Short mmCIF file of C-alpha atoms in Angstrom, two decimals:
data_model
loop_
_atom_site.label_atom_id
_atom_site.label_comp_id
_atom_site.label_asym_id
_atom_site.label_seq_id
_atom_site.Cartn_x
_atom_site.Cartn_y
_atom_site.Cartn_z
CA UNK D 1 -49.10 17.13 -33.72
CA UNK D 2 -48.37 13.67 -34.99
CA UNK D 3 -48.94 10.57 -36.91
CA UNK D 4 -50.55 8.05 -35.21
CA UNK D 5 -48.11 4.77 -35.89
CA UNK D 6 -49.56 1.95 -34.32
CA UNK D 7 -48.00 1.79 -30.24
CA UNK D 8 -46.90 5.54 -30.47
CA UNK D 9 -46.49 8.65 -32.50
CA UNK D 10 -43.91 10.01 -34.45
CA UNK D 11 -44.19 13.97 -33.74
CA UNK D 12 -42.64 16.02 -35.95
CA UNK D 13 -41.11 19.52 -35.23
CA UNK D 14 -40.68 21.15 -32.20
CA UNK D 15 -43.30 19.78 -29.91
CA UNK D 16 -42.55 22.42 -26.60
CA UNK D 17 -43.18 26.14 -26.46
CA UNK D 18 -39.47 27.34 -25.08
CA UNK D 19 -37.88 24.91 -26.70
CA UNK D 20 -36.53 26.50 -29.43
CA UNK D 21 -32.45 26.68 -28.44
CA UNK D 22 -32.36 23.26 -29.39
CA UNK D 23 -31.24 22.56 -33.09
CA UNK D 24 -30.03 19.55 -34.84
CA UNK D 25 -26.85 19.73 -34.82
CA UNK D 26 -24.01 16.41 -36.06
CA UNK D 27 -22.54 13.98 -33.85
CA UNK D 28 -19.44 14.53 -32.78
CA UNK D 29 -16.46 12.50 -31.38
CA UNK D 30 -14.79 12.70 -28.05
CA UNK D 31 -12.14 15.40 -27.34
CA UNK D 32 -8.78 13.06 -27.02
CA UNK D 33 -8.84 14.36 -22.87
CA UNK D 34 -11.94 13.45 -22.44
CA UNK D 35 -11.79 9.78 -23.42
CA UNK D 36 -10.64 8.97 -20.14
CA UNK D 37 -13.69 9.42 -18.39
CA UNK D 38 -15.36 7.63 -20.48
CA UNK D 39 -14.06 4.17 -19.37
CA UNK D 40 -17.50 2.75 -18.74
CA UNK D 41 -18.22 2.65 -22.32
CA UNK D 42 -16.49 -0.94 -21.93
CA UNK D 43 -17.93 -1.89 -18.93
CA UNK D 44 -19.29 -5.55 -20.11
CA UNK D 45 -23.66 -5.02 -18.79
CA UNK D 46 -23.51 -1.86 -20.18
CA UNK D 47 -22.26 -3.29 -23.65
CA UNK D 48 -24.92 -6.12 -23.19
CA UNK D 49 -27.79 -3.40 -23.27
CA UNK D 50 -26.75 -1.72 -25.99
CA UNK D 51 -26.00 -5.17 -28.03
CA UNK D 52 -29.36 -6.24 -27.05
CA UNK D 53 -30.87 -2.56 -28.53
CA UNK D 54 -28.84 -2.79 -31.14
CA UNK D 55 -29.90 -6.35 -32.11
CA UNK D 56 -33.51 -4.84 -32.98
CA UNK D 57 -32.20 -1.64 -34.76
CA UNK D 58 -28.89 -0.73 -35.32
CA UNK D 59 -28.02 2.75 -33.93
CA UNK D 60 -31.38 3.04 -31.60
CA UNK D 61 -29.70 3.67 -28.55
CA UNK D 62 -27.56 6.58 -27.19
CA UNK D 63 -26.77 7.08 -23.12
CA UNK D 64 -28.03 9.95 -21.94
CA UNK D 65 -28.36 12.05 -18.80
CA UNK D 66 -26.48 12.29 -15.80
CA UNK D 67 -23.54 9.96 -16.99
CA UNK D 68 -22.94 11.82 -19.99
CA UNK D 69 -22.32 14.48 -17.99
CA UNK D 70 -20.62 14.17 -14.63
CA UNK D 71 -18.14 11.91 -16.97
CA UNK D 72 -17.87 15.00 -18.94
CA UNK D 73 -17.25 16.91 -15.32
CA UNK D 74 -14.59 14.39 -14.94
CA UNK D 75 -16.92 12.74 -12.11
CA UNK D 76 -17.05 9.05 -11.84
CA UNK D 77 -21.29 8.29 -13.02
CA UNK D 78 -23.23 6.40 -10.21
CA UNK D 79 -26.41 5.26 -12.97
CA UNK D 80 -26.46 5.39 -16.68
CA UNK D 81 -29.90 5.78 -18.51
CA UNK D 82 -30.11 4.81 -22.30
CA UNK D 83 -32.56 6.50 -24.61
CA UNK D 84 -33.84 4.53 -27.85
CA UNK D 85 -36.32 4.91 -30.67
CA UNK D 86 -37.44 1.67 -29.79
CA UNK D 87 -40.87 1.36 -28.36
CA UNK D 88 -41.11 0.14 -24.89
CA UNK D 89 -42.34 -3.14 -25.61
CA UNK D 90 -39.80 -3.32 -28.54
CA UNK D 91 -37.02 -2.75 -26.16
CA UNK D 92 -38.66 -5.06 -23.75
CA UNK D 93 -38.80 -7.79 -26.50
CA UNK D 94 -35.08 -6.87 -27.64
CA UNK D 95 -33.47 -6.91 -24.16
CA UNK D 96 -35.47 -10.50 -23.00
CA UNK D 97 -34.75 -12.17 -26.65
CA UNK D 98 -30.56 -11.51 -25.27
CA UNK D 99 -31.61 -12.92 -21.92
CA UNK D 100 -31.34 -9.84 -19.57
CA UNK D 101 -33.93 -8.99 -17.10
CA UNK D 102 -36.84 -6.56 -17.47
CA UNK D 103 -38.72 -4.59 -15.38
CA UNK D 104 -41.70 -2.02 -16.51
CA UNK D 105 -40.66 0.38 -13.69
CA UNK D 106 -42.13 3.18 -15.56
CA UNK D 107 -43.99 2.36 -18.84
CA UNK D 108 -46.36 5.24 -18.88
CA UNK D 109 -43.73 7.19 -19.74
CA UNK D 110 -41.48 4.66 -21.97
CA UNK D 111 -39.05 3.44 -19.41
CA UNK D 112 -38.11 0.14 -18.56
CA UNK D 113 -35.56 -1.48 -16.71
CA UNK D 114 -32.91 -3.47 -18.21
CA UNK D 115 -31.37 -5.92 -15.06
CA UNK D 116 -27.55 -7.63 -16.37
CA UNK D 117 -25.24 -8.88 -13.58
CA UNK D 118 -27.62 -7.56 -10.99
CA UNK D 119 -26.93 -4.14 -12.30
CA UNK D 120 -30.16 -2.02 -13.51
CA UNK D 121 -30.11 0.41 -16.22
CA UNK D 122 -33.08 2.32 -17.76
CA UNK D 123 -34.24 2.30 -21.47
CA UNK D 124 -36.37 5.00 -22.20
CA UNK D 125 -38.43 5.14 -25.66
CA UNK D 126 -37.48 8.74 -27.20
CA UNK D 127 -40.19 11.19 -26.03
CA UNK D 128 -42.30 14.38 -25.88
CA UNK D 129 -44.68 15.61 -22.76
CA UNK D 130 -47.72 16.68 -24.89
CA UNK D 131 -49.26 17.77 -22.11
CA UNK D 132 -48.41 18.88 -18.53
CA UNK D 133 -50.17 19.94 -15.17
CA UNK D 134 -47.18 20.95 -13.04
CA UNK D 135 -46.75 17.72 -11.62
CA UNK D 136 -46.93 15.28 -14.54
CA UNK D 137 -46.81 14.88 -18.16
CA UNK D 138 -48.55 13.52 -20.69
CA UNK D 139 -46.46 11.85 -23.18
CA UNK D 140 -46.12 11.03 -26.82
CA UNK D 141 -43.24 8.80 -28.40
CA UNK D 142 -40.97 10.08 -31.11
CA UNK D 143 -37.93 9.20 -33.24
CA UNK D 144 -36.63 12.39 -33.04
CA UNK D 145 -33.52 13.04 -30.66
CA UNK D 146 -33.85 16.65 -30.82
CA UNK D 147 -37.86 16.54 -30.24
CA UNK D 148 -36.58 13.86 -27.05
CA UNK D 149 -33.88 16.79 -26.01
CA UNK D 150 -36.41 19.49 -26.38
CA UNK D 151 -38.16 18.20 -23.17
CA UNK D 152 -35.57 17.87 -20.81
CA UNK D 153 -35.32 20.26 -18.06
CA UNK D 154 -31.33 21.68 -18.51
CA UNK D 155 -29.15 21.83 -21.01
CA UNK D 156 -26.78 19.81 -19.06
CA UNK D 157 -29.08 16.95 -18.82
CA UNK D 158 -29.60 16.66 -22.79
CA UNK D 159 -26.11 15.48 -23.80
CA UNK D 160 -26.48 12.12 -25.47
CA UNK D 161 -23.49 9.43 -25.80
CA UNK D 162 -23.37 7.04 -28.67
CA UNK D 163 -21.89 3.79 -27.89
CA UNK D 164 -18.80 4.44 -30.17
CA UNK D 165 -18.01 7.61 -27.95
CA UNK D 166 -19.79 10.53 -30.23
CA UNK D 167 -21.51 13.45 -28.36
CA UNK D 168 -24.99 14.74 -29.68
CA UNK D 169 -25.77 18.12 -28.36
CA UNK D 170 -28.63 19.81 -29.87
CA UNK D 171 -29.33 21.90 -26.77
CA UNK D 172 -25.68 23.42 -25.84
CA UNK D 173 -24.53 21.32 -22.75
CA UNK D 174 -21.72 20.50 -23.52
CA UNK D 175 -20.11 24.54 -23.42
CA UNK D 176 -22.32 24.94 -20.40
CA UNK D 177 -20.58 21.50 -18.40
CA UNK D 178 -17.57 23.62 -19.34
CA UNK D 179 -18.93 26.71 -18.39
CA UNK D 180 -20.25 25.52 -15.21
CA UNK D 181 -23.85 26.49 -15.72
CA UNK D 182 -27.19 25.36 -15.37
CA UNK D 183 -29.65 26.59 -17.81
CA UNK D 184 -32.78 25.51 -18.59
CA UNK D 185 -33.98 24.64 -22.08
CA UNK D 186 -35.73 27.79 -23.80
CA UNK D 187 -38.04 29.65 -21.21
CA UNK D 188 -37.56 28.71 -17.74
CA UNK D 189 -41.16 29.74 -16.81
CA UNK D 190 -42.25 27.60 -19.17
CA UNK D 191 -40.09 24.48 -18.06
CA UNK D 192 -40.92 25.33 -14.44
CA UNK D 193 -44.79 25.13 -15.01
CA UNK D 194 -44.92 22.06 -16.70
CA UNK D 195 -43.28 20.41 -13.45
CA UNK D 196 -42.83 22.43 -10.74
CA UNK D 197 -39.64 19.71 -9.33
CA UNK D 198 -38.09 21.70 -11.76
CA UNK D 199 -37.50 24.39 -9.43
CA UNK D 200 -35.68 22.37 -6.32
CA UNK D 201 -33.88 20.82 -9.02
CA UNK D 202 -32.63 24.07 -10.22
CA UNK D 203 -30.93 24.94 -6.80
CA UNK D 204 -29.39 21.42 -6.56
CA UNK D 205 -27.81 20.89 -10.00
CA UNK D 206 -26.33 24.29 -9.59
CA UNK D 207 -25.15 23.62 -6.35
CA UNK D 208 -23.26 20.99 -7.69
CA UNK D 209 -21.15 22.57 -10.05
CA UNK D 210 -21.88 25.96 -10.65
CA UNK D 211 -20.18 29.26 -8.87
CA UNK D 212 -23.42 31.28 -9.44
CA UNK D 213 -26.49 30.66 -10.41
CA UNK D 214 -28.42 31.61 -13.92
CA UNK D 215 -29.54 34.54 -13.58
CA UNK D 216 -33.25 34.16 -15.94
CA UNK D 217 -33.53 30.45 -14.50
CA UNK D 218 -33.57 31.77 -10.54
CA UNK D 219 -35.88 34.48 -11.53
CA UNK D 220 -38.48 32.21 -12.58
CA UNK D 221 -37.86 29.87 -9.77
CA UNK D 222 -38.80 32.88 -7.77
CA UNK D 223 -41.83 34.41 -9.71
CA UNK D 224 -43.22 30.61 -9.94
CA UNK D 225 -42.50 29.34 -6.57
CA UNK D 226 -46.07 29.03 -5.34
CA UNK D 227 -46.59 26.40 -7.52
CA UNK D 228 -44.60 24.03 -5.72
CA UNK D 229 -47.89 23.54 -3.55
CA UNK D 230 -48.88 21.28 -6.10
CA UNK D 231 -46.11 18.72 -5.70
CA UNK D 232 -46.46 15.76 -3.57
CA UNK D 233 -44.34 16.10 -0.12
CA UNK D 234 -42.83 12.85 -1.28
CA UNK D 235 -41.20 14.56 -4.34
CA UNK D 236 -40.41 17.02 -2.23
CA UNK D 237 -38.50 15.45 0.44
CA UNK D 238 -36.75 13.22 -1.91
CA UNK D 239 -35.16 16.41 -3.65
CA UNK D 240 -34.49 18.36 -0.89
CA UNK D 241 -32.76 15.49 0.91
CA UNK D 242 -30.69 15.85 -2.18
CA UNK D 243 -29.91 19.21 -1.40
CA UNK D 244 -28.95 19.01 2.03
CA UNK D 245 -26.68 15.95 0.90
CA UNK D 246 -24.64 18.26 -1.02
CA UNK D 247 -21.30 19.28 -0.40
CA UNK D 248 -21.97 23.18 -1.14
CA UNK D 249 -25.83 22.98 0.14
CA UNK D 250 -25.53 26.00 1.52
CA UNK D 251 -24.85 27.61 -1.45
CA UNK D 252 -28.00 26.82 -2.43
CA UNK D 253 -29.66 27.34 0.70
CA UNK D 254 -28.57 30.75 0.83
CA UNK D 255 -30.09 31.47 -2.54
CA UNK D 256 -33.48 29.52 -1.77
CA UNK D 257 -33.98 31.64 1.46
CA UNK D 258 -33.23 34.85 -0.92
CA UNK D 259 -35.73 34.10 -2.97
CA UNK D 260 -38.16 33.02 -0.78
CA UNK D 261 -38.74 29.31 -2.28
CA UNK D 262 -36.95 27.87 1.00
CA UNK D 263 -40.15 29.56 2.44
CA UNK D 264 -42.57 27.43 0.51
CA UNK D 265 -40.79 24.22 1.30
CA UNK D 266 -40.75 24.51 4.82
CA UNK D 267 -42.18 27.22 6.53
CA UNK D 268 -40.01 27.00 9.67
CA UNK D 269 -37.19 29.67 10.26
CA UNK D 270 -34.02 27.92 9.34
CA UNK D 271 -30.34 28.76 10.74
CA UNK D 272 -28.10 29.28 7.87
CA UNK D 273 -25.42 30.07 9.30
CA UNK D 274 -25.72 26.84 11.58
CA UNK D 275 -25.97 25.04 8.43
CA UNK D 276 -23.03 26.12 6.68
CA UNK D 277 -20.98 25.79 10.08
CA UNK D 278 -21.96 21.88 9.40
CA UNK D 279 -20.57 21.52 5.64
CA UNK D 280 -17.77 23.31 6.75
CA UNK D 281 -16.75 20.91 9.11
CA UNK D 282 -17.98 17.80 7.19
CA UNK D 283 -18.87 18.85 3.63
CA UNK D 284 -20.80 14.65 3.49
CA UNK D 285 -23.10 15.80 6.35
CA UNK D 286 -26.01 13.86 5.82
CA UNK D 287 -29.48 15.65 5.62
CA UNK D 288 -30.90 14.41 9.06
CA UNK D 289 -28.01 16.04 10.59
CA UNK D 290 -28.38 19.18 8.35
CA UNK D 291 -31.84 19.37 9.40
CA UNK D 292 -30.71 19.60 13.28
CA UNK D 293 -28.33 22.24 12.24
CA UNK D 294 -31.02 24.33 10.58
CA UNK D 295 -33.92 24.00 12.82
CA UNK D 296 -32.91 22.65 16.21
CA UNK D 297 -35.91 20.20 17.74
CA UNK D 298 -38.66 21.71 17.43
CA UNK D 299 -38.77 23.25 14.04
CA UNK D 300 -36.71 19.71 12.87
CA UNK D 301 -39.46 17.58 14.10
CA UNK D 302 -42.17 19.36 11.73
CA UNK D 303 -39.45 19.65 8.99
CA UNK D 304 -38.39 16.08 9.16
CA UNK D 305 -41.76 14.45 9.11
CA UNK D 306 -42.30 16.98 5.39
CA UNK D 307 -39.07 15.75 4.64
CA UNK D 308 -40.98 12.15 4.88
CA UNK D 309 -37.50 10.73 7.09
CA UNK D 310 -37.29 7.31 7.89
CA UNK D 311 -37.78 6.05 10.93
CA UNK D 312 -33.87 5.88 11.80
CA UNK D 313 -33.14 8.81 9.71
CA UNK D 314 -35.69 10.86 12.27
CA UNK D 315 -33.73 8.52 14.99
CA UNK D 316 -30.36 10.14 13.32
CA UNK D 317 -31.30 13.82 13.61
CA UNK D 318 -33.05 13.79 17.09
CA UNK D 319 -30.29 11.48 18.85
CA UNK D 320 -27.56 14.15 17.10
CA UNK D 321 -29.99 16.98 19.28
CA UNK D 322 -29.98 15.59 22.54
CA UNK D 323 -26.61 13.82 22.48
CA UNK D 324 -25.20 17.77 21.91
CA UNK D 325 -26.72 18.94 24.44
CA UNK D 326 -24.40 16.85 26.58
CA UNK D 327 -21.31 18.61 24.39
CA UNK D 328 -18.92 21.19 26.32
CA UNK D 329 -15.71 22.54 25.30
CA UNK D 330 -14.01 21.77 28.28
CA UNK D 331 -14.67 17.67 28.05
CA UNK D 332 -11.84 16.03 28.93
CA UNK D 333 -10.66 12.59 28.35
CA UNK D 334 -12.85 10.98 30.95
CA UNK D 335 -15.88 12.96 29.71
CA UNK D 336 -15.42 11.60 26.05
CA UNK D 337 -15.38 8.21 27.12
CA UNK D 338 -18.95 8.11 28.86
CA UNK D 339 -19.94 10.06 25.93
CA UNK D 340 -18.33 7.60 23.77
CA UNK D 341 -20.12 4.79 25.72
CA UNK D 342 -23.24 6.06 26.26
CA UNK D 343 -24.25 7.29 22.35
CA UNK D 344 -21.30 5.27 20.80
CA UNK D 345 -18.88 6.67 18.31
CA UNK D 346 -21.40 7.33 15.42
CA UNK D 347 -23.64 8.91 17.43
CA UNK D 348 -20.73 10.89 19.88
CA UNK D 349 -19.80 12.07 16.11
CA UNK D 350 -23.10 12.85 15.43
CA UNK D 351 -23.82 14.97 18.68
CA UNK D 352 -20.22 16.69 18.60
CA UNK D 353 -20.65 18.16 14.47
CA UNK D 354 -24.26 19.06 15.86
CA UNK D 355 -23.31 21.08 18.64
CA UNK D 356 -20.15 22.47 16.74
CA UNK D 357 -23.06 24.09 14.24
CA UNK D 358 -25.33 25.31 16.78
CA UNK D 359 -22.85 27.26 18.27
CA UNK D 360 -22.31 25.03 21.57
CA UNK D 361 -18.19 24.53 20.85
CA UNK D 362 -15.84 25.87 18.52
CA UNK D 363 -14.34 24.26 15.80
CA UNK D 364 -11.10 23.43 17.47
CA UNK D 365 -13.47 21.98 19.96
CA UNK D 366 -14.76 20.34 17.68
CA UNK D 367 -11.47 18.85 16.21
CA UNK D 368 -10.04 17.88 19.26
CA UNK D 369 -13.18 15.99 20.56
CA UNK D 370 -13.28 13.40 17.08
CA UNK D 371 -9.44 13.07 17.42
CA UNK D 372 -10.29 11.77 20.78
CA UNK D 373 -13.30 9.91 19.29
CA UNK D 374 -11.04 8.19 16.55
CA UNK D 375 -8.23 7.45 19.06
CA UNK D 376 -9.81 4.52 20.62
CA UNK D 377 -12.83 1.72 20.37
CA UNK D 378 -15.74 3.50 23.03
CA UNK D 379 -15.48 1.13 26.09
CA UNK D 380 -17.34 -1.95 26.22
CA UNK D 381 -19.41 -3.59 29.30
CA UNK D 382 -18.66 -6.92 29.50
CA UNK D 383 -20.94 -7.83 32.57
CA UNK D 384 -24.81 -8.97 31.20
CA UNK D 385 -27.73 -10.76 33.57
CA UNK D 386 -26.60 -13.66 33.20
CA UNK D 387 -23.20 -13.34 34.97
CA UNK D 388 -25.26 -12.17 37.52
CA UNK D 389 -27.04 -15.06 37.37
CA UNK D 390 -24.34 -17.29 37.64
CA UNK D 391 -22.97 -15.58 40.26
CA UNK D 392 -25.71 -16.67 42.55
CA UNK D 393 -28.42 -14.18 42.24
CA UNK D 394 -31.87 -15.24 41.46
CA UNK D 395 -33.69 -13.82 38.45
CA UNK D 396 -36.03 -11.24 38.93
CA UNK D 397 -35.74 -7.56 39.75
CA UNK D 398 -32.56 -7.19 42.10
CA UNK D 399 -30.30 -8.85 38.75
CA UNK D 400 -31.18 -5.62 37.43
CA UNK D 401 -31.17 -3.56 40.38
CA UNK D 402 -27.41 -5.37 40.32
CA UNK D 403 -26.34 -4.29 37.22
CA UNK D 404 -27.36 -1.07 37.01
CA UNK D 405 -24.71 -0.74 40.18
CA UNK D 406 -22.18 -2.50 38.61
CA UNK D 407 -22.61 -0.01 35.16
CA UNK D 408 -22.46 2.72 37.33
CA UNK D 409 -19.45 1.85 39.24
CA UNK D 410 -17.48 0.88 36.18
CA UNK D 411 -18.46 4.42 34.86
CA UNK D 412 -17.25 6.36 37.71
CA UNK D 413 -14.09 4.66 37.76
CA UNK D 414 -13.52 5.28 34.15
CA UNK D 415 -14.13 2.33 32.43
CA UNK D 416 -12.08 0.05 34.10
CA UNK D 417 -11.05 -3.65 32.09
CA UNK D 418 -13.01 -6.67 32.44
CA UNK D 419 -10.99 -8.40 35.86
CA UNK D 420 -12.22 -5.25 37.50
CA UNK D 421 -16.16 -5.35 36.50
CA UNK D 422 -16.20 -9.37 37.52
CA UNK D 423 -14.32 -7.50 41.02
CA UNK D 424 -17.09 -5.02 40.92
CA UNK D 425 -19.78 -7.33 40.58
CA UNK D 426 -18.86 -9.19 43.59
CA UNK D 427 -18.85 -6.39 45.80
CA UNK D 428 -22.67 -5.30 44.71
CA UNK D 429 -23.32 -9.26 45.12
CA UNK D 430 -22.08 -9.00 48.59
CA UNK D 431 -24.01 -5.87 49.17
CA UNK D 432 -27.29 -7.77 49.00
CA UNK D 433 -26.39 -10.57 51.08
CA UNK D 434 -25.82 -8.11 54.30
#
C-alpha cells in the first residue's frame, strides 16, 4: 500500500474501501460573510503553532475538524486541532525548537500536543487507519490531504483551514454545513465497522445541527448496532454524556429508541417523554439530571454507573430524585424556603426541573417555583456549636441535642433573622437548666 520512508509511509491512492466521494479538489478562499467567524485565525498561540509548523516546512499545516466547522455554522469553536505532513517527532522537534510545550498525548496515532499560553492544541501527522477492529485503528502516515480526509468519519468533520483563510474540501462538507447534514464518508457500514463510536456519534452530530437525520447513515447505525458491544463503557459514557448534554437530545433520543441502538446502550426502559419535558424547560440540562428524567432511581442507578458518572455527578442525579419527591404544586412561599434551605438553591433547582419532567408539577409550577428560587439568597443558620458553647453549655451530646432544637425552631417560624436564633437559643439553654 505504501513506501516505506524511514518514520512512516507515504500511501498513495485511496487507502479506505467507501471512501471514494472524496476527490482532490483546489483550495479555495473564504466567502466575504464568512470571514467573520473566522476571527481566531489571529488569535496570537494559534499563530505561534502554525509559525512553529511552518518553520520546518512551509505550508505543512492546515486546521481541521470541529473549528473549521462550527465557525463555518457561525458557532464560536471551543478546541482547534491542526493537521500536518510533518511526522510526529518532526512536529515535536519544530514546535520545542520555537519554545512551546509538548505533550505526546497520543503518538500512536500521530498526535501531539502543542501547549502556548497555557492553551493546548493538537498536531496530528496526516494519516490513514490501515487496519481496524471496531474499536481501534491501525495507522499509517501520509502526505496526502485527501488520503488524511478519506478516513474521517463525516463529511463535516473533513473541512481543512489553511492559515491564510482557504477551505480544502475534498469530501463535500462544506454544502453539507450548509445543508445541515451529517453524512458519512462513502459507505456508512463500512465507516461504522471500523469503529463502532461511529454510531453514537452519528446521533449526536446530527442532533446538533441537523432537522433530520441521513437517511443511509441511520440505516446502518441500525443494521450494525450490535457491534457497539465491543466498545469500552468508558467510550461509551463519554459520548452519550455528550448526547444528553445537547440542547435537542431528544431529537436524537427519539431516533436511537426507534432504531433500537438506545437499546444496546442501556438496556433500561427510558421515559422520553420525561426527557424532552426536561430540554424543554432548560435546553443546558446536564446529563445527570437527564438521566433522572429518563429512568427515575432505580433504572438511573444502573444507567449512571454505565454512564461511568463521577462521584458528584451520581451525587447530582440522585439528590435531583429525592429532593423532587419533596416538590408539590401547591408550595407556597414558606414551603420554598425550607426547600431552599434544606437542598440549597442548586439543588432546590435541581429537584424542581426533575419533578417538572416526571410529571410531579406543571410547567407553570415549575416557573413560578425558580422565580421564587431566584428571588432571594436560601436562608442561612447563623447559630454553630460553638455559640452553644459559649453560651454555657458543656461539650458533648446535649450541644447537639441543643441545636438541633434551635434549627428546628428557626424552621417553624420561618426563618427568622439572626437576633431571633441568639433569642431562640436561650430559651432551649434554659430548657436544660429546669
Amino acid at each position: 500500500m505504501g513506501a516505506d520512508c524511514g518514520h512512516f509511509a507515504v500511501l498513495r491512492g485511496n487507502p479506505a474501501a467507501g471512501a471514494a466521494r472524496v476527490t482532490e479538489v483546489a483550495l479555495h478562499p473564504l466567502a466575504e460573510e464568512e470571514r467573520a467567524h473566522f476571527s481566531w485565525l489571529e488569535a496570537a498561540h494559534l499563530k505561534a503553532v502554525i509559525a512553529a509548523l511552518d518553520a520546518a516546512e512551509p505550508g505543512c499545516a492546515r486546521f481541521v475538524g470541529g473549528c473549521v466547522r462550527d465557525s463555518l455554522l457561525g458557532d464560536v469553536p471551543k478546541d482547534f486541532d491542526v493537521a500536518t505532513t510533518l511526522t510526529p517527532e518532526a512536529a515535536t522537534a519544530a514546535l520545542k525548537a520555537a519554545g512551546l510545550g509538548v505533550a505526546p498525548t497520543g503518538i500512536d496515532h500521530g498526535t501531539v500536543t502543542a501547549i502556548t499560553e497555557h492553551r493546548g492544541v493538537e498536531v496530528t501527522t496526516l494519516r490513514a487507519d490501515v487496519s481496524t477492529d471496531g474499536r481501534r485503528a491501525t495507522v499509517a502516515f501520509t502526505r496526502d490531504w485527501a488520503v488524511d480526509a478519506s478516513r474521517r468519519d463525516f463529511t463535516v468533520n473533513a473541512i481543512y483551514l489553511t492559515p491564510d483563510a482557504k477551505l480544502y474540501d475534498p469530501a463535500g462538507g462544506v454544502a453539507d454545513v450548509a445543508a445541515k447534514r451529517v453524512r458519512f464518508i462513502g459507505a456508512p457500514e463500512e465507516r461504522i465497522r471500523e469503529d463502532y463510536l461511529r454510531i453514537l456519534r452519528f446521533f449526536r452530530f446530527s442532533a446538533r445541527f441537523c432537522d433530520s437525520f441521513d437517511t443511509p447513515g441511520l440505516a446502518a447505525c441500525a443494521a450494525l448496532k450490535d457491534g457497539m458491544n465491543q466498545l469500552s463503557a468508558e467510550r461509551i459514557g463519554a459520548e452519550m454524556s455528550g448526547v444528553l448534554s445537547l440542547p435537542r437530545a431528544s431529537f436524537a433520543l427519539e431516533a436511537m429508541q426507534a432504531s433500537g441502538v438506545l437499546a444496546e446502550v442501556w438496556a433500561a426502559d427510558p421515559d422520553l417523554a420525561a426527557a424532552a419535558r426536561m430540554k424543554n424547560l432548560e435546553p443546558a440540562a446536564s446529563a445527570p439530571l437527564m438521566l433522572a428524567a429518563l429512568y427515575g432511581e432505580e433504572g438511573g442507578a444502573g444507567v449512571g454507573r454505565r454512564l461511568r458518572l463521577s462521584n458528584a455527578e451520581k451525587a447530582m442525579r440522585s439528590g435531583a430524585l429525592k429532593g423532587a419527591a419533596s416538590i408539590a404544586p401547591a408550595m407556597d412561599e414558606a414551603s420554598v424556603r425550607e426547600r431552599l434551605y434544606r437542598l440549597g438553591r442548586d439543588g432546590f433547582c435541581d429537584a424542581i426541573l426533575t419533578a417538572a419532567a416526571r410529571g410531579r408539577i406543571g410547567e407553570g409550577d415549575y416557573r413560578r417555583l425558580k422565580a421564587l428560587a431566584e428571588a432571594a439568597p436560601p436562608p442561612h443558620f447563623e447559630i454553630s456549636g460553638k455559640h452553644v458553647v459559649a453560651a454555657g453549655v458543656a461539650p458533648g451530646p446535649a450541644v447537639s441535642k441543643i441545636l438541633a432544637a434551635v434549627e428546628a425552631r428557626w424552621i417553624a417560624e420561618d426563618f427568622p433573622p439572626q437576633d431571633r436564633q441568639k433569642a431562640i437559643l436561650g430559651e432551649e439553654i434554659a430548657k436544660t437548666d429546669q
